[in-house]
JSON list of C-alpha atoms in Angstrom, two decimals:
[
{"chain": "G", "resi": 16, "resn": "UNK", "atom": "CA", "xyz": [0.00, 0.00, 0.00]},
{"chain": "G", "resi": 17, "resn": "UNK", "atom": "CA", "xyz": [2.79, 2.42, 0.89]},
{"chain": "G", "resi": 18, "resn": "UNK", "atom": "CA", "xyz": [4.70, 1.49, -2.27]},
{"chain": "G", "resi": 19, "resn": "UNK", "atom": "CA", "xyz": [1.67, 2.29, -4.42]},
{"chain": "G", "resi": 20, "resn": "UNK", "atom": "CA", "xyz": [1.21, 5.64, -2.70]},
{"chain": "G", "resi": 21, "resn": "UNK", "atom": "CA", "xyz": [4.90, 6.42, -3.20]},
{"chain": "G", "resi": 22, "resn": "UNK", "atom": "CA", "xyz": [4.63, 5.52, -6.90]},
{"chain": "G", "resi": 23, "resn": "UNK", "atom": "CA", "xyz": [1.62, 7.80, -7.39]},
{"chain": "G", "resi": 24, "resn": "UNK", "atom": "CA", "xyz": [3.38, 10.65, -5.61]},
{"chain": "G", "resi": 25, "resn": "UNK", "atom": "CA", "xyz": [6.49, 10.23, -7.73]},
{"chain": "G", "resi": 26, "resn": "UNK", "atom": "CA", "xyz": [4.40, 9.93, -10.90]},
{"chain": "G", "resi": 27, "resn": "UNK", "atom": "CA", "xyz": [2.57, 13.16, -10.04]},
{"chain": "G", "resi": 28, "resn": "UNK", "atom": "CA", "xyz": [5.90, 14.92, -9.56]},
{"chain": "G", "resi": 29, "resn": "UNK", "atom": "CA", "xyz": [7.56, 13.63, -12.74]},
{"chain": "G", "resi": 30, "resn": "UNK", "atom": "CA", "xyz": [4.62, 13.98, -15.16]},
{"chain": "G", "resi": 31, "resn": "UNK", "atom": "CA", "xyz": [4.58, 17.81, -15.26]},
{"chain": "G", "resi": 32, "resn": "UNK", "atom": "CA", "xyz": [8.34, 17.84, -15.90]},
{"chain": "G", "resi": 33, "resn": "UNK", "atom": "CA", "xyz": [7.96, 15.33, -18.74]},
{"chain": "G", "resi": 34, "resn": "UNK", "atom": "CA", "xyz": [5.14, 17.40, -20.28]},
{"chain": "G", "resi": 35, "resn": "UNK", "atom": "CA", "xyz": [7.29, 20.52, -20.11]},
{"chain": "G", "resi": 36, "resn": "UNK", "atom": "CA", "xyz": [10.28, 18.77, -21.70]},
{"chain": "G", "resi": 37, "resn": "UNK", "atom": "CA", "xyz": [8.15, 17.38, -24.53]},
{"chain": "G", "resi": 38, "resn": "UNK", "atom": "CA", "xyz": [6.63, 20.81, -25.18]},
{"chain": "G", "resi": 39, "resn": "UNK", "atom": "CA", "xyz": [9.98, 22.59, -25.11]},
{"chain": "G", "resi": 40, "resn": "UNK", "atom": "CA", "xyz": [12.39, 20.06, -26.60]},
{"chain": "G", "resi": 41, "resn": "UNK", "atom": "CA", "xyz": [11.09, 16.76, -27.89]},
{"chain": "G", "resi": 42, "resn": "UNK", "atom": "CA", "xyz": [14.55, 15.56, -28.88]},
{"chain": "G", "resi": 43, "resn": "UNK", "atom": "CA", "xyz": [15.73, 15.88, -25.28]},
{"chain": "G", "resi": 44, "resn": "UNK", "atom": "CA", "xyz": [13.12, 13.36, -24.17]},
{"chain": "G", "resi": 45, "resn": "UNK", "atom": "CA", "xyz": [14.31, 10.97, -26.88]},
{"chain": "G", "resi": 46, "resn": "UNK", "atom": "CA", "xyz": [17.85, 11.22, -25.56]},
{"chain": "G", "resi": 47, "resn": "UNK", "atom": "CA", "xyz": [16.64, 10.72, -22.00]},
{"chain": "G", "resi": 48, "resn": "UNK", "atom": "CA", "xyz": [14.62, 7.64, -22.98]},
{"chain": "G", "resi": 49, "resn": "UNK", "atom": "CA", "xyz": [17.71, 6.22, -24.68]},
{"chain": "G", "resi": 50, "resn": "UNK", "atom": "CA", "xyz": [19.82, 6.88, -21.60]},
{"chain": "G", "resi": 51, "resn": "UNK", "atom": "CA", "xyz": [17.29, 5.30, -19.25]},
{"chain": "G", "resi": 52, "resn": "UNK", "atom": "CA", "xyz": [16.90, 2.38, -21.68]},
{"chain": "G", "resi": 53, "resn": "UNK", "atom": "CA", "xyz": [13.24, 2.79, -22.65]},
{"chain": "G", "resi": 54, "resn": "UNK", "atom": "CA", "xyz": [12.55, 2.20, -26.31]},
{"chain": "G", "resi": 55, "resn": "UNK", "atom": "CA", "xyz": [10.47, 4.76, -28.16]},
{"chain": "G", "resi": 56, "resn": "UNK", "atom": "CA", "xyz": [8.55, 1.85, -29.68]},
{"chain": "G", "resi": 57, "resn": "UNK", "atom": "CA", "xyz": [7.33, 0.93, -26.18]},
{"chain": "G", "resi": 58, "resn": "UNK", "atom": "CA", "xyz": [6.25, 4.51, -25.56]},
{"chain": "G", "resi": 59, "resn": "UNK", "atom": "CA", "xyz": [4.41, 4.67, -28.90]},
{"chain": "G", "resi": 60, "resn": "UNK", "atom": "CA", "xyz": [2.69, 1.37, -28.16]},
{"chain": "G", "resi": 61, "resn": "UNK", "atom": "CA", "xyz": [1.61, 2.51, -24.68]},
{"chain": "G", "resi": 62, "resn": "UNK", "atom": "CA", "xyz": [0.41, 5.85, -26.02]},
{"chain": "G", "resi": 63, "resn": "UNK", "atom": "CA", "xyz": [-1.57, 4.13, -28.78]},
{"chain": "G", "resi": 64, "resn": "UNK", "atom": "CA", "xyz": [-3.29, 1.79, -26.34]},
{"chain": "G", "resi": 65, "resn": "UNK", "atom": "CA", "xyz": [-4.75, 4.34, -23.94]},
{"chain": "G", "resi": 66, "resn": "UNK", "atom": "CA", "xyz": [-2.31, 6.82, -22.52]},
{"chain": "G", "resi": 67, "resn": "UNK", "atom": "CA", "xyz": [-1.15, 10.16, -23.76]},
{"chain": "G", "resi": 68, "resn": "UNK", "atom": "CA", "xyz": [2.48, 10.46, -24.84]},
{"chain": "G", "resi": 69, "resn": "UNK", "atom": "CA", "xyz": [3.60, 12.24, -21.62]},
{"chain": "G", "resi": 70, "resn": "UNK", "atom": "CA", "xyz": [1.78, 9.72, -19.41]},
{"chain": "G", "resi": 71, "resn": "UNK", "atom": "CA", "xyz": [3.33, 6.80, -21.31]},
{"chain": "G", "resi": 72, "resn": "UNK", "atom": "CA", "xyz": [6.82, 8.32, -21.09]},
{"chain": "G", "resi": 73, "resn": "UNK", "atom": "CA", "xyz": [6.44, 8.96, -17.36]},
{"chain": "G", "resi": 74, "resn": "UNK", "atom": "CA", "xyz": [5.09, 5.51, -16.54]},
{"chain": "G", "resi": 75, "resn": "UNK", "atom": "CA", "xyz": [7.72, 3.68, -18.60]},
{"chain": "G", "resi": 76, "resn": "UNK", "atom": "CA", "xyz": [10.57, 5.79, -17.20]},
{"chain": "G", "resi": 77, "resn": "UNK", "atom": "CA", "xyz": [9.51, 5.04, -13.64]},
{"chain": "G", "resi": 78, "resn": "UNK", "atom": "CA", "xyz": [8.98, 1.36, -14.43]},
{"chain": "G", "resi": 79, "resn": "UNK", "atom": "CA", "xyz": [12.45, 1.01, -15.98]},
{"chain": "G", "resi": 80, "resn": "UNK", "atom": "CA", "xyz": [14.13, 2.77, -13.07]},
{"chain": "G", "resi": 81, "resn": "UNK", "atom": "CA", "xyz": [12.29, 0.48, -10.63]},
{"chain": "G", "resi": 82, "resn": "UNK", "atom": "CA", "xyz": [13.48, -2.54, -12.61]},
{"chain": "G", "resi": 83, "resn": "UNK", "atom": "CA", "xyz": [17.06, -1.33, -12.27]},
{"chain": "G", "resi": 84, "resn": "UNK", "atom": "CA", "xyz": [16.70, -0.90, -8.50]},
{"chain": "G", "resi": 85, "resn": "UNK", "atom": "CA", "xyz": [15.26, -4.40, -8.09]},
{"chain": "G", "resi": 86, "resn": "UNK", "atom": "CA", "xyz": [17.95, -5.99, -10.27]},
{"chain": "G", "resi": 87, "resn": "UNK", "atom": "CA", "xyz": [20.72, -4.23, -8.37]},
{"chain": "G", "resi": 88, "resn": "UNK", "atom": "CA", "xyz": [19.20, -5.33, -5.07]},
{"chain": "G", "resi": 89, "resn": "UNK", "atom": "CA", "xyz": [18.90, -8.96, -6.18]},
{"chain": "G", "resi": 90, "resn": "UNK", "atom": "CA", "xyz": [22.42, -9.25, -7.57]},
{"chain": "G", "resi": 91, "resn": "UNK", "atom": "CA", "xyz": [24.56, -7.46, -5.05]}
]
């Protein structure tokens, strides 16, 4: 329950920043997605299914970063 609340809080904080970056410099988001290791194809697919582009970017960025934390925790 606390983890879900933390996720929603983080999502609410990151989403406005992502929207601003997309509005100002779309290519910067592409570079960031590459650096985080989120494929643009995944973002396009998520956006096509139901989410807006900024919501898809935010959700996938947070998901990928969570995956990295879990993997590091499991293999240290």
